Coordinates of C-alpha atoms in Angstrom, one line a residue:
Chain A
M290 CA 17.8 49.7 -11.3
T291 CA 15.6 46.7 -10.5
Y292 CA 16.1 44.2 -7.9
P293 CA 15.5 40.6 -8.9
V294 CA 15.5 39.4 -5.4
K295 CA 15.6 41.2 -2.1
G296 CA 15.5 39.9 1.5
E297 CA 15.0 42.2 4.4
H298 CA 15.8 41.6 8.1
L299 CA 15.5 37.9 7.7
Y300 CA 15.5 35.9 11.0
K301 CA 15.3 32.1 11.1
K302 CA 15.5 29.7 14.0
F303 CA 15.6 25.9 13.8
K304 CA 14.5 24.5 17.2
K305 CA 16.8 26.5 19.5
Q306 CA 19.5 27.3 17.0
V307 CA 19.5 30.7 15.3
V308 CA 20.4 30.1 11.7
L309 CA 19.9 33.6 10.3
D310 CA 20.0 36.7 12.4
D311 CA 18.8 39.9 10.8
V312 CA 20.2 39.3 7.3
S313 CA 19.4 41.8 4.6
I314 CA 20.5 41.1 1.0
T315 CA 19.6 42.8 -2.2
L316 CA 20.8 41.6 -5.6
N317 CA 21.3 44.0 -8.5
E318 CA 20.2 42.9 -12.0
G319 CA 23.0 41.4 -14.0
E320 CA 25.5 40.6 -11.3
I321 CA 27.1 37.5 -9.9
Y322 CA 26.8 37.5 -6.2
G323 CA 28.9 35.0 -4.2
L324 CA 27.6 33.9 -0.9
I325 CA 30.5 32.5 1.1
G326 CA 31.1 31.2 4.6
P327 CA 32.0 28.1 6.5
S328 CA 29.5 25.2 6.4
G329 CA 26.7 25.7 8.9
S330 CA 26.9 29.4 8.5
G331 CA 23.4 29.6 7.0
K332 CA 24.1 29.9 3.3
T333 CA 21.7 27.1 2.2
T334 CA 18.9 28.4 4.5
L335 CA 19.3 31.9 3.1
V336 CA 19.0 30.6 -0.5
R337 CA 16.0 28.5 0.4
I338 CA 14.3 31.5 2.1
L339 CA 15.0 33.7 -0.9
L340 CA 13.4 31.1 -3.1
G341 CA 10.3 30.7 -0.9
L342 CA 11.0 27.1 0.0
E343 CA 11.2 28.1 3.6
K344 CA 9.6 30.8 5.5
A345 CA 11.6 33.2 7.6
D346 CA 10.4 33.7 11.2
R347 CA 10.7 37.4 10.7
G348 CA 11.5 39.5 7.7
E349 CA 10.3 39.8 4.1
V350 CA 11.3 38.4 0.7
Q351 CA 10.6 40.0 -2.6
L352 CA 11.0 38.3 -6.0
F353 CA 11.1 40.7 -8.9
E354 CA 9.9 43.4 -6.6
Q355 CA 6.8 41.7 -5.5
K356 CA 5.7 39.0 -3.1
P357 CA 6.7 35.6 -4.5
T358 CA 4.1 34.0 -6.8
L359 CA 4.1 30.8 -8.8
N360 CA 4.4 32.8 -11.9
A361 CA 7.6 34.4 -10.6
F362 CA 9.1 30.9 -10.3
R363 CA 9.0 30.7 -14.1
S364 CA 11.9 33.2 -14.2
L365 CA 13.9 31.4 -11.6
G366 CA 16.5 28.6 -11.8
Y367 CA 17.4 26.7 -8.7
M368 CA 20.1 24.2 -8.1
A369 CA 20.3 22.5 -4.7
Q370 CA 23.4 21.0 -3.1
S371 CA 22.0 17.5 -3.9
D372 CA 21.8 16.7 -7.6
A373 CA 18.0 16.3 -7.4
L374 CA 17.7 14.1 -10.5
Y375 CA 15.5 11.1 -11.3
T376 CA 18.0 8.3 -11.3
E377 CA 15.7 5.9 -13.2
L378 CA 15.5 8.2 -16.2
S379 CA 18.0 9.1 -18.9
A380 CA 19.6 12.5 -18.9
Y381 CA 17.4 13.6 -21.8
Q382 CA 14.3 12.5 -20.0
N383 CA 15.3 14.4 -16.9
L384 CA 15.8 17.6 -18.8
D385 CA 12.6 17.0 -20.8
F386 CA 10.6 16.8 -17.6
F387 CA 12.1 19.8 -16.0
A388 CA 11.7 21.8 -19.2
S389 CA 8.1 20.7 -19.5
I390 CA 7.1 21.8 -16.0
Q391 CA 8.7 25.2 -16.7
G392 CA 6.4 25.6 -19.6
L393 CA 8.6 24.7 -22.6
R394 CA 6.9 22.8 -25.4
G395 CA 7.7 21.1 -28.7
K396 CA 10.5 22.3 -30.9
E397 CA 11.5 25.1 -28.6
K398 CA 12.0 22.6 -25.8
K399 CA 14.1 20.3 -27.9
A400 CA 16.3 23.2 -29.1
R401 CA 16.8 24.4 -25.5
I402 CA 17.8 21.0 -24.3
R403 CA 20.3 20.6 -27.1
A404 CA 21.7 24.1 -26.4
I405 CA 22.1 23.7 -22.7
T406 CA 23.6 20.2 -22.8
K407 CA 26.2 21.6 -25.2
S408 CA 27.2 24.3 -22.8
V409 CA 27.7 21.9 -19.9
G410 CA 29.4 19.4 -22.2
L411 CA 27.0 16.5 -22.0
E412 CA 25.7 16.5 -25.5
N413 CA 27.1 13.0 -26.2
D414 CA 25.7 11.4 -23.0
L415 CA 22.1 12.3 -23.2
K416 CA 20.7 8.9 -23.8
K417 CA 22.6 7.3 -20.9
S418 CA 20.8 6.5 -17.7
I419 CA 21.7 8.7 -14.8
D420 CA 22.8 5.5 -13.0
H421 CA 25.8 5.4 -15.3
Y422 CA 26.8 9.0 -14.8
S423 CA 29.8 10.0 -12.8
G424 CA 29.5 12.5 -9.9
G425 CA 30.7 15.4 -12.0
M426 CA 28.4 14.5 -14.9
K427 CA 25.4 14.5 -12.5
R428 CA 26.4 17.9 -11.2
R429 CA 26.6 19.3 -14.7
L430 CA 23.2 17.8 -15.6
S431 CA 21.7 19.2 -12.4
L432 CA 23.0 22.6 -13.5
A433 CA 21.6 22.1 -16.9
A434 CA 18.2 21.3 -15.4
A435 CA 18.3 24.7 -13.5
L436 CA 19.3 26.5 -16.7
V437 CA 17.1 24.9 -19.3
H438 CA 14.3 27.4 -19.3
E439 CA 16.6 30.4 -19.5
P440 CA 15.5 32.1 -16.2
R441 CA 16.4 35.7 -15.3
L442 CA 17.5 34.7 -11.8
Y443 CA 19.7 31.8 -10.8
L444 CA 20.0 30.5 -7.2
L445 CA 22.8 28.0 -7.3
D446 CA 23.8 26.2 -4.1
E447 CA 27.4 25.0 -4.5
P448 CA 27.1 24.4 -8.2
T449 CA 30.8 23.5 -8.8
V450 CA 31.4 21.2 -5.8
G451 CA 33.1 18.0 -6.9
L452 CA 34.0 19.2 -10.4
D453 CA 37.5 19.1 -11.8
P454 CA 39.2 22.5 -12.4
L455 CA 38.8 22.4 -16.2
I456 CA 35.1 21.9 -16.1
R457 CA 34.8 24.4 -13.2
K458 CA 36.5 27.0 -15.5
E459 CA 34.0 26.3 -18.3
I460 CA 31.1 26.6 -16.0
W461 CA 32.2 30.0 -14.8
L462 CA 32.6 31.0 -18.4
L463 CA 29.0 30.0 -18.8
F464 CA 28.0 32.1 -15.8
R465 CA 29.7 35.1 -17.2
Y466 CA 27.9 34.5 -20.6
L467 CA 24.6 34.3 -18.8
R468 CA 25.4 37.5 -17.0
S469 CA 26.2 39.2 -20.3
K470 CA 22.7 38.3 -21.4
G471 CA 21.3 40.1 -18.3
A472 CA 20.8 37.3 -15.9
T473 CA 21.4 37.6 -12.2
I474 CA 23.2 34.8 -10.4
I475 CA 23.6 34.0 -6.7
V476 CA 26.1 31.3 -6.0
T477 CA 27.2 29.8 -2.7
T478 CA 30.7 28.4 -2.7
H479 CA 33.6 27.2 -0.6
V480 CA 36.2 27.7 -3.3
M481 CA 38.1 30.9 -2.8
D482 CA 39.4 31.3 -6.3
E483 CA 35.8 31.4 -7.5
V484 CA 35.1 34.2 -5.1
T485 CA 37.3 36.7 -7.0
Q486 CA 35.2 36.0 -10.1
C487 CA 32.1 37.4 -8.4
D488 CA 31.0 40.9 -8.8
R489 CA 30.0 41.1 -5.2
V490 CA 30.4 38.7 -2.3
G491 CA 28.5 38.4 1.0
L492 CA 30.3 36.9 4.0
L493 CA 28.1 34.8 6.2
S494 CA 29.3 33.7 9.6
E495 CA 27.0 32.1 12.2
G496 CA 23.9 33.6 10.7
H497 CA 25.3 37.1 10.4
L498 CA 26.1 38.8 7.1
I499 CA 29.4 40.2 8.4
A500 CA 30.7 41.9 5.3
Q501 CA 29.4 42.6 1.8
G502 CA 30.9 44.2 -1.3
A503 CA 33.1 43.7 -4.3
P504 CA 36.0 41.3 -3.5
K505 CA 38.7 43.9 -4.4
D506 CA 37.1 46.6 -2.2
L507 CA 36.8 44.3 0.7
M508 CA 40.4 43.2 0.6
E509 CA 41.5 46.8 0.3
E510 CA 39.3 47.9 3.2
Y511 CA 40.8 45.3 5.5
G512 CA 44.3 45.6 4.1
V513 CA 44.6 41.9 3.3
S514 CA 45.4 39.9 0.2
S515 CA 42.5 37.3 0.2
I516 CA 38.9 37.0 1.2
E517 CA 39.8 34.3 3.6
D518 CA 41.9 36.9 5.5
V519 CA 38.9 39.2 5.5
F520 CA 37.1 36.5 7.4
L521 CA 39.9 36.1 9.9
A522 CA 40.2 39.9 10.4
K523 CA 36.4 40.2 10.9
E524 CA 36.4 37.3 13.4
E525 CA 39.2 38.9 15.4
T526 CA 37.5 42.3 15.6
R527 CA 34.4 40.6 16.8
K528 CA 36.3 39.0 19.6
Chain N
M75 CA -3.1 20.5 -17.3
T76 CA 0.1 20.1 -19.4
N77 CA 2.1 20.2 -16.2
L78 CA -0.1 17.5 -14.8
L79 CA 0.5 15.3 -17.9
A80 CA 4.2 16.0 -17.8
M81 CA 4.2 14.8 -14.2
A82 CA 2.2 11.6 -15.1
H83 CA 4.4 11.0 -18.2
R84 CA 7.5 11.2 -16.1
I85 CA 6.2 8.7 -13.6
I86 CA 5.2 6.3 -16.3
R87 CA 8.7 6.6 -17.8
Q88 CA 10.3 6.0 -14.4
I89 CA 8.4 2.8 -13.7
L90 CA 8.9 1.5 -17.3
R91 CA 12.6 2.0 -17.0
D92 CA 12.8 0.4 -13.5
K93 CA 12.2 -3.3 -14.3
R94 CA 12.3 -4.4 -10.7
T95 CA 9.5 -2.1 -9.7
L96 CA 7.5 -3.1 -12.8
A97 CA 8.0 -6.8 -11.8
L98 CA 7.0 -6.1 -8.2
L99 CA 3.9 -4.3 -9.3
I100 CA 2.7 -6.9 -11.8
I101 CA 4.4 -10.3 -11.4
A102 CA 4.8 -10.5 -7.6
P103 CA 1.1 -10.4 -6.8
L104 CA 0.5 -13.2 -9.3
V105 CA 3.2 -15.4 -7.8
I106 CA 1.9 -14.9 -4.3
L107 CA -1.7 -15.4 -5.2
T108 CA -0.8 -18.7 -6.9
L109 CA 0.9 -19.8 -3.7
V110 CA -2.1 -18.8 -1.6
W111 CA -4.3 -20.6 -4.1
Y112 CA -2.3 -23.8 -3.6
I113 CA -2.5 -23.5 0.2
F114 CA -6.1 -22.6 0.6
G115 CA -7.5 -24.4 -2.5
A116 CA -5.8 -27.7 -1.6
K117 CA -7.9 -30.7 -0.6
T118 CA -8.3 -31.0 3.2
P119 CA -6.1 -33.8 4.4
E120 CA -7.7 -37.1 5.6
P121 CA -7.5 -37.5 9.4
K122 CA -5.8 -40.6 10.7
L123 CA -8.1 -42.3 13.2
A124 CA -8.3 -45.6 15.1
V125 CA -10.8 -47.6 17.2
I126 CA -10.1 -49.6 20.3
N127 CA -12.2 -52.0 22.4
Y128 CA -14.3 -52.7 19.4
S129 CA -14.8 -56.4 19.5
S130 CA -17.9 -56.4 21.8
S131 CA -19.4 -53.2 20.4
D132 CA -22.6 -53.0 18.4
Y133 CA -21.3 -49.8 16.8
L134 CA -18.3 -51.1 15.0
S135 CA -20.1 -51.1 11.7
A136 CA -20.2 -47.3 11.9
F137 CA -16.3 -47.2 11.9
K138 CA -15.3 -48.6 8.5
K139 CA -12.1 -50.5 8.4
S140 CA -10.8 -48.2 5.6
D141 CA -11.2 -45.1 7.7
Y142 CA -10.4 -46.4 11.2
L143 CA -7.4 -48.6 12.1
R144 CA -8.1 -51.4 14.5
M145 CA -5.8 -51.1 17.5
S146 CA -5.3 -52.3 20.9
R147 CA -5.5 -49.7 23.7
L148 CA -1.8 -49.7 24.2
E149 CA -1.0 -49.3 20.5
A150 CA -3.5 -46.4 20.2
V151 CA -2.1 -44.5 23.1
Q152 CA 1.4 -44.9 21.7
A153 CA 0.4 -43.9 18.2
L154 CA -1.4 -40.8 19.5
A155 CA 1.7 -39.8 21.4
D156 CA 3.8 -40.3 18.3
Q157 CA 1.4 -38.2 16.3
K158 CA 0.8 -41.2 14.0
I159 CA -2.9 -40.8 14.5
D160 CA -5.0 -37.8 15.2
A161 CA -7.5 -39.5 17.4
Y162 CA -8.8 -42.8 18.6
V163 CA -12.2 -43.9 19.6
D164 CA -12.9 -46.0 22.6
L165 CA -16.0 -48.1 22.0
K166 CA -16.3 -49.5 25.4
D167 CA -17.8 -46.6 27.2
P168 CA -20.3 -46.3 24.6
V169 CA -18.2 -43.9 22.5
H170 CA -15.3 -41.9 23.9
V171 CA -12.9 -39.9 21.6
H172 CA -9.3 -39.2 22.5
L173 CA -7.8 -36.4 20.4
E174 CA -4.2 -35.6 19.9
G175 CA -5.2 -32.0 20.2
S176 CA -2.1 -29.9 19.4
N177 CA -3.3 -28.6 16.0
P178 CA -6.7 -27.1 15.9
Q179 CA -7.0 -27.6 12.2
R180 CA -6.4 -31.4 12.5
N181 CA -8.7 -31.5 15.5
G182 CA -11.3 -30.0 13.2
I183 CA -11.0 -32.4 10.4
A184 CA -10.8 -35.3 12.8
M185 CA -14.0 -34.2 14.5
T186 CA -15.8 -33.7 11.2
K187 CA -15.0 -37.3 10.3
L188 CA -15.9 -38.5 13.7
Q189 CA -19.3 -36.7 13.5
K190 CA -20.1 -38.5 10.3
S191 CA -19.4 -41.8 12.0
M192 CA -21.4 -40.7 15.0
T193 CA -24.5 -40.2 12.9
K194 CA -24.1 -43.8 11.9
V195 CA -23.7 -44.7 15.5
Q196 CA -26.9 -42.9 16.3
K197 CA -28.7 -44.7 13.4
I198 CA -27.5 -48.0 14.8
S199 CA -28.8 -47.1 18.3
I200 CA -32.1 -46.0 16.9
N201 CA -32.4 -49.2 15.0
K202 CA -31.7 -51.1 18.2
L203 CA -34.4 -49.1 19.9
K204 CA -36.7 -49.7 17.0
N205 CA -36.0 -53.5 17.2
N206 CA -36.7 -53.5 20.9
L207 CA -39.9 -51.6 20.3
T208 CA -41.2 -53.8 17.6
G209 CA -40.4 -56.7 19.9
V210 CA -42.6 -55.2 22.5
I211 CA -45.3 -54.4 20.0
H212 CA -45.3 -58.0 18.8
Q213 CA -45.7 -59.3 22.3
Q214 CA -48.5 -56.9 22.9
Q215 CA -50.2 -57.8 19.6
K216 CA -50.0 -61.5 20.7
A217 CA -51.5 -60.6 24.0
I218 CA -54.3 -58.7 22.2
A219 CA -54.9 -61.6 19.9
A220 CA -55.2 -63.9 22.9
Q221 CA -57.6 -61.5 24.6
K222 CA -59.7 -61.4 21.4
Q223 CA -59.9 -65.1 21.4
A224 CA -61.0 -65.1 25.0
M225 CA -63.6 -62.5 24.1
Q226 CA -64.9 -64.5 21.2
K227 CA -65.3 -67.5 23.5
M228 CA -67.1 -65.3 26.0
T229 CA -69.6 -64.0 23.3
E230 CA -70.2 -67.5 22.1
T231 CA -71.0 -68.6 25.7
L232 CA -73.2 -65.5 26.2
R233 CA -75.0 -66.2 22.9
T234 CA -75.9 -69.6 24.1
Y235 CA -76.8 -68.6 27.7
A236 CA -78.0 -64.9 27.7
P237 CA -78.7 -63.6 24.1
G238 CA -80.5 -60.5 25.5
I239 CA -77.3 -58.9 26.8
L240 CA -75.5 -59.2 23.5
T241 CA -77.8 -56.9 21.6
S242 CA -77.4 -54.1 24.1
L243 CA -73.6 -54.2 23.6
P244 CA -72.2 -51.8 21.0
Q245 CA -71.1 -53.6 17.8
Q246 CA -67.3 -53.8 17.9
Q247 CA -65.5 -53.5 14.6
A248 CA -62.6 -55.7 14.1
S249 CA -59.8 -53.1 14.0
G250 CA -57.3 -55.6 12.5
N251 CA -53.9 -54.2 11.8
S252 CA -54.7 -50.5 11.5
N253 CA -52.9 -49.7 14.7
A254 CA -49.7 -51.3 13.6
P255 CA -46.8 -48.8 13.5
K256 CA -46.0 -47.4 10.1
A257 CA -42.4 -47.6 8.8
P258 CA -40.8 -44.2 9.8
Q259 CA -40.2 -41.9 6.8
K260 CA -36.6 -41.4 6.0
V261 CA -35.4 -37.8 6.6
E262 CA -32.6 -36.6 4.4
L263 CA -31.0 -33.2 4.4
N264 CA -31.6 -31.3 1.2
V265 CA -29.1 -28.4 0.9
S266 CA -29.6 -25.5 -1.6
Y267 CA -27.3 -22.5 -1.8
L268 CA -28.5 -18.9 -2.2
H269 CA -25.0 -18.0 -3.3
G270 CA -22.1 -20.1 -4.4
N271 CA -22.3 -23.9 -4.4
D272 CA -20.8 -26.9 -2.5
N273 CA -17.6 -26.6 -4.5
L274 CA -16.8 -23.3 -3.0
N275 CA -13.4 -23.8 -1.3
T276 CA -11.5 -21.6 1.1
F277 CA -9.6 -19.8 -1.6
D278 CA -12.9 -18.8 -3.3
A279 CA -13.9 -17.2 -0.1
F280 CA -10.5 -15.7 0.7
G281 CA -9.8 -14.6 -2.9
P282 CA -11.6 -11.3 -2.8
A283 CA -9.8 -10.3 0.4
M284 CA -6.5 -11.5 -0.9
V285 CA -6.8 -9.4 -4.1
G286 CA -7.4 -6.3 -2.0
I287 CA -4.5 -7.0 0.4
F288 CA -1.9 -7.6 -2.4
V289 CA -3.0 -4.7 -4.6
F290 CA -3.0 -2.4 -1.5
L291 CA 0.4 -3.7 -0.3
F292 CA 2.3 -3.3 -3.5
I293 CA 0.9 0.0 -4.5
F294 CA 1.5 1.3 -1.0
M295 CA 5.2 0.3 -1.0
I296 CA 6.0 1.5 -4.5
G297 CA 3.9 4.7 -4.4
G298 CA 5.1 5.7 -1.0
V299 CA 8.8 5.1 -1.7
S300 CA 8.6 6.9 -5.0
F301 CA 7.1 10.0 -3.4
L302 CA 9.5 9.8 -0.5
R303 CA 12.5 9.8 -2.9
E304 CA 11.1 13.0 -4.4
R305 CA 11.7 14.5 -1.0
T306 CA 15.0 12.9 -0.1
T307 CA 16.7 13.4 -3.4
G308 CA 15.7 17.1 -3.5
T309 CA 13.6 16.8 -6.7
L310 CA 10.6 18.0 -4.8
D311 CA 12.4 21.2 -4.0
R312 CA 13.1 21.6 -7.7
L313 CA 9.4 21.2 -8.3
M314 CA 8.6 23.6 -5.5
A315 CA 10.8 26.2 -7.2
S316 CA 8.9 25.8 -10.4
P317 CA 5.5 27.1 -11.5
I318 CA 3.9 23.7 -11.1
K319 CA 0.9 23.7 -8.8
N320 CA 0.5 21.4 -5.8
Y321 CA -2.6 19.6 -7.1
Q322 CA -0.8 19.0 -10.4
I323 CA 1.9 17.1 -8.5
I324 CA -0.4 14.9 -6.6
W325 CA -2.8 14.2 -9.4
G326 CA 0.1 13.6 -11.7
Y327 CA 1.1 10.8 -9.4
M328 CA -2.4 9.5 -9.3
I329 CA -2.7 9.4 -13.1
G330 CA 0.9 8.0 -13.7
F331 CA 0.4 5.2 -11.2
G332 CA -3.2 4.8 -12.2
L333 CA -2.2 3.6 -15.6
F334 CA -0.1 0.8 -14.1
V335 CA -2.9 0.0 -11.6
I336 CA -5.3 -0.5 -14.5
V337 CA -2.8 -2.9 -16.2
Q338 CA -2.1 -4.6 -12.9
S339 CA -5.7 -5.1 -11.8
L340 CA -6.6 -6.3 -15.3
I341 CA -3.9 -8.9 -15.3
L342 CA -4.5 -9.9 -11.7
T343 CA -8.3 -10.3 -12.1
C344 CA -8.0 -12.2 -15.4
Y345 CA -5.4 -14.5 -13.8
L346 CA -7.7 -15.2 -10.9
V347 CA -10.8 -15.8 -12.9
Y348 CA -9.4 -17.6 -16.0
V349 CA -6.3 -19.3 -14.8
L350 CA -7.0 -20.1 -11.1
H351 CA -10.7 -20.4 -11.8
I352 CA -11.7 -18.5 -8.7
Y353 CA -15.5 -18.6 -8.2
N354 CA -16.9 -15.6 -9.9
V355 CA -20.5 -15.0 -11.0
G356 CA -20.2 -11.2 -11.2
N357 CA -19.2 -8.8 -13.8
L358 CA -15.4 -8.6 -14.5
I359 CA -15.7 -4.8 -15.1
D360 CA -17.2 -4.4 -11.6
V361 CA -14.3 -6.2 -10.1
L362 CA -11.8 -4.0 -12.0
I363 CA -13.5 -0.9 -10.9
I364 CA -13.2 -1.9 -7.2
V365 CA -9.6 -2.9 -7.5
F366 CA -8.8 0.3 -9.3
I367 CA -10.5 2.5 -6.6
L368 CA -8.8 0.6 -3.9
S369 CA -5.4 1.2 -5.3
F370 CA -6.1 4.8 -5.6
S371 CA -6.7 4.9 -1.8
A372 CA -3.5 2.9 -1.3
L373 CA -1.5 5.3 -3.4
S374 CA -2.9 8.5 -1.8
L375 CA -2.5 7.1 1.7
S376 CA 1.1 6.0 1.0
I377 CA 2.0 9.5 -0.3
L378 CA 0.5 11.0 2.8
L379 CA 2.5 8.7 5.1
S380 CA 5.7 9.3 3.1
T381 CA 5.7 12.9 4.4
A382 CA 6.1 11.4 7.9
A383 CA 9.0 9.3 6.9
K384 CA 12.6 10.4 6.6
N385 CA 13.9 7.4 4.6
E386 CA 12.8 4.2 3.0
L387 CA 13.2 2.2 6.2
Q388 CA 10.8 4.5 8.0
M389 CA 8.4 4.1 5.2
F390 CA 8.5 0.3 5.5
Q391 CA 7.9 0.7 9.2
F392 CA 4.4 1.8 8.4
I393 CA 3.6 -1.7 6.9
P394 CA 3.1 -3.4 10.3
L395 CA 1.0 -0.4 11.3
V396 CA -1.1 0.1 8.2
I397 CA -1.2 -3.2 6.3
V398 CA -1.2 -5.9 9.0
P399 CA -4.2 -4.8 10.9
Q400 CA -6.0 -4.4 7.6
V401 CA -5.2 -8.0 6.7
F402 CA -6.8 -9.3 10.0
L403 CA -9.8 -6.9 9.9
S404 CA -10.3 -7.2 6.1
G405 CA -12.9 -9.9 6.3
L406 CA -10.5 -12.9 6.1
F407 CA -11.6 -13.7 9.6
P408 CA -15.1 -13.0 11.0
I409 CA -15.2 -9.8 13.0
D410 CA -18.8 -9.8 14.1
T411 CA -17.9 -11.1 17.5
L412 CA -15.0 -8.7 18.2
P413 CA -15.4 -5.8 20.6
R414 CA -17.1 -2.8 19.2
W415 CA -13.9 -0.6 19.1
V416 CA -12.1 -3.2 17.1
Q417 CA -15.0 -3.3 14.6
L418 CA -14.9 0.5 14.5
I419 CA -11.2 0.4 13.5
G420 CA -12.1 -2.2 10.9
N421 CA -14.6 0.3 9.4
L422 CA -11.7 2.8 8.8
M423 CA -9.8 0.3 6.7
P424 CA -10.0 0.5 2.9
I425 CA -9.4 -3.2 2.4
H426 CA -12.5 -3.9 4.6
Y427 CA -14.7 -2.3 2.0
S428 CA -13.0 -3.8 -1.0
T429 CA -13.4 -7.3 0.4
E430 CA -17.1 -6.6 1.1
A431 CA -17.6 -5.3 -2.4
L432 CA -15.6 -8.0 -4.2
R433 CA -17.5 -10.7 -2.2
N434 CA -20.8 -9.2 -3.3
I435 CA -19.6 -9.1 -6.9
M436 CA -17.8 -12.4 -7.2
I437 CA -19.7 -14.7 -5.0
R438 CA -23.1 -13.1 -4.6
G439 CA -23.2 -11.8 -8.2
T440 CA -24.8 -8.5 -7.2
G441 CA -24.6 -5.6 -9.5
F442 CA -24.0 -2.0 -8.7
S443 CA -26.4 -2.1 -5.7
G444 CA -24.0 -4.6 -4.0
W445 CA -20.8 -2.6 -4.4
G446 CA -22.0 1.0 -4.9
F447 CA -21.7 1.9 -1.2
D448 CA -18.3 0.3 -0.6
G449 CA -17.0 1.8 -3.8
A450 CA -18.2 5.2 -2.7
V451 CA -16.5 4.8 0.7
L452 CA -13.2 3.9 -1.0
L453 CA -13.5 6.9 -3.3
G454 CA -14.1 9.0 -0.2
F455 CA -11.0 7.7 1.4
S456 CA -8.9 8.6 -1.7
L457 CA -10.4 12.1 -2.0
V458 CA -9.8 12.9 1.6
F459 CA -6.2 11.6 1.4
I460 CA -5.6 13.6 -1.8
V461 CA -6.9 16.8 -0.4
I462 CA -4.7 16.4 2.7
N463 CA -1.7 15.7 0.5
I464 CA -2.2 18.9 -1.4
L465 CA -2.5 20.8 1.8
V466 CA 0.6 19.2 3.2
L467 CA 2.6 20.1 0.1
R468 CA 1.7 23.7 0.7
A469 CA 4.0 23.6 3.7
S470 CA 6.9 22.9 1.3
R471 CA 6.2 26.2 -0.5
P472 CA 5.2 28.5 2.3
L473 CA 5.5 31.8 0.5
A474 CA 3.8 31.4 -2.9
V475 CA 0.5 29.5 -2.9

């Protein structure tokens, strides 16, 4: 068993506020890991530290079982909470750029762009300028930009926020398809019905990883019927 | 390398699709320079002047009727207060000038005009003196002639009464008119110019500085904001989570913008030289090289400062700090007399060097020897900024270098 990404004893402080306090997380290859927790619990910071965009004050991160290198980023797809697109460019030009800096060239690049836009349902809107895109379309294009180079590891920060249920369903279908091809996905989310579709979930609360495991096991362990209740039960025992 | 080109390609596409930015980059400097051309290239206005107490003055002929209104004292005082005239000259007390005084520029042109008249006044007074002198000389000459006659009479009487004394006297030559004053040679000012000519107007002198200021300003704004957006929209994070190297990002920006800078400086320089006919004896290629290097330093500096800004407003807050001092210390105004520390600050400003170089090229017509040093300093600025930029980017990707 290999570990695409592993963080050990991560501790991070912004000014005087502790954002992560001794968080350890290890992803298994080929799983969908849901990172859940209220806003401000440290989900985004954890994802950014795992990526190497931020440095933990203490603790260590490994990407593909070694210290992060530029080359490792080639196998990594990142989607932030913001859409992070170039609004002056057309959808195609955006994907073209992100595919290029990931090392895709020529025919292969074109084929990949075509394939990925089909799977997010934007194949008919490629020539449009991003300015004319709706919020949901931008979100899907942003996802496509993270997926275009077929990475082995996906770090997706709230990928489905603001999407209508139908598209959300299709996107989760896509995630499961990627997983079937051996990819590992870490997703942060607020939406509880998405949580049950994850192989494993981690519950973050005020910088602590308070529980971790398959959703079913967690609910059984605490004798509750939803992950939300796991949160509440955990909070009560802490008090 | 391919990453670098992808980066540059994207920036070129972005600017091409954003028509406003394109217009700001290329058309706006032309419009503003044309305005400046009209303002500084315009003929200086004629001052409105008057004379009073002129009837009994000898100097009135120095103040032509077409240039100086004839007024009574009361009229002149009123007109000056109403700003209908810039100055009046009182000819009673030989010459006394009363200026309106509120606008230094109008004071200046009034004084220039007055000084021209004053040289005439001086001529008149010299002539008067000369006339007086020649009168005196005439009288003396008459006196001398009378003395000569007396002498002649004396020698004649001596010849008749004591001829022996006469031979011992030295023979006196009749000196005639040889002592009469020669007409003074007319002295006129002959002016020759080492550089430029007497048609050089303010715009010709300001032009090189103006080119620097506008190129710097527009590149600074557009480049800074576009890199700032990379941070605020999160696209920089996306880049940081990809295998692209830091130097490829910064140089990609340099090359992408560089293309537009070449086009911009070419249009701007040709417009100045061929449409506005700014004085230029230098090589157009030299001008282009300097403008190009200058915009490189503007771009690299703006990217650097954008890291210290959280949003567009904060980026524009740098303009009064970075651009305005450069305008004043760029060489538009003489800085030789300023305190040393101000001059030192001036030496840290890119536009200072571009102005010096462009003046050498356009007005003095010097080749590489005239702009090589300034060009090198500008390149140095750019390289230092670029290196700092690459180091700063490292902080955005702390784990993998």
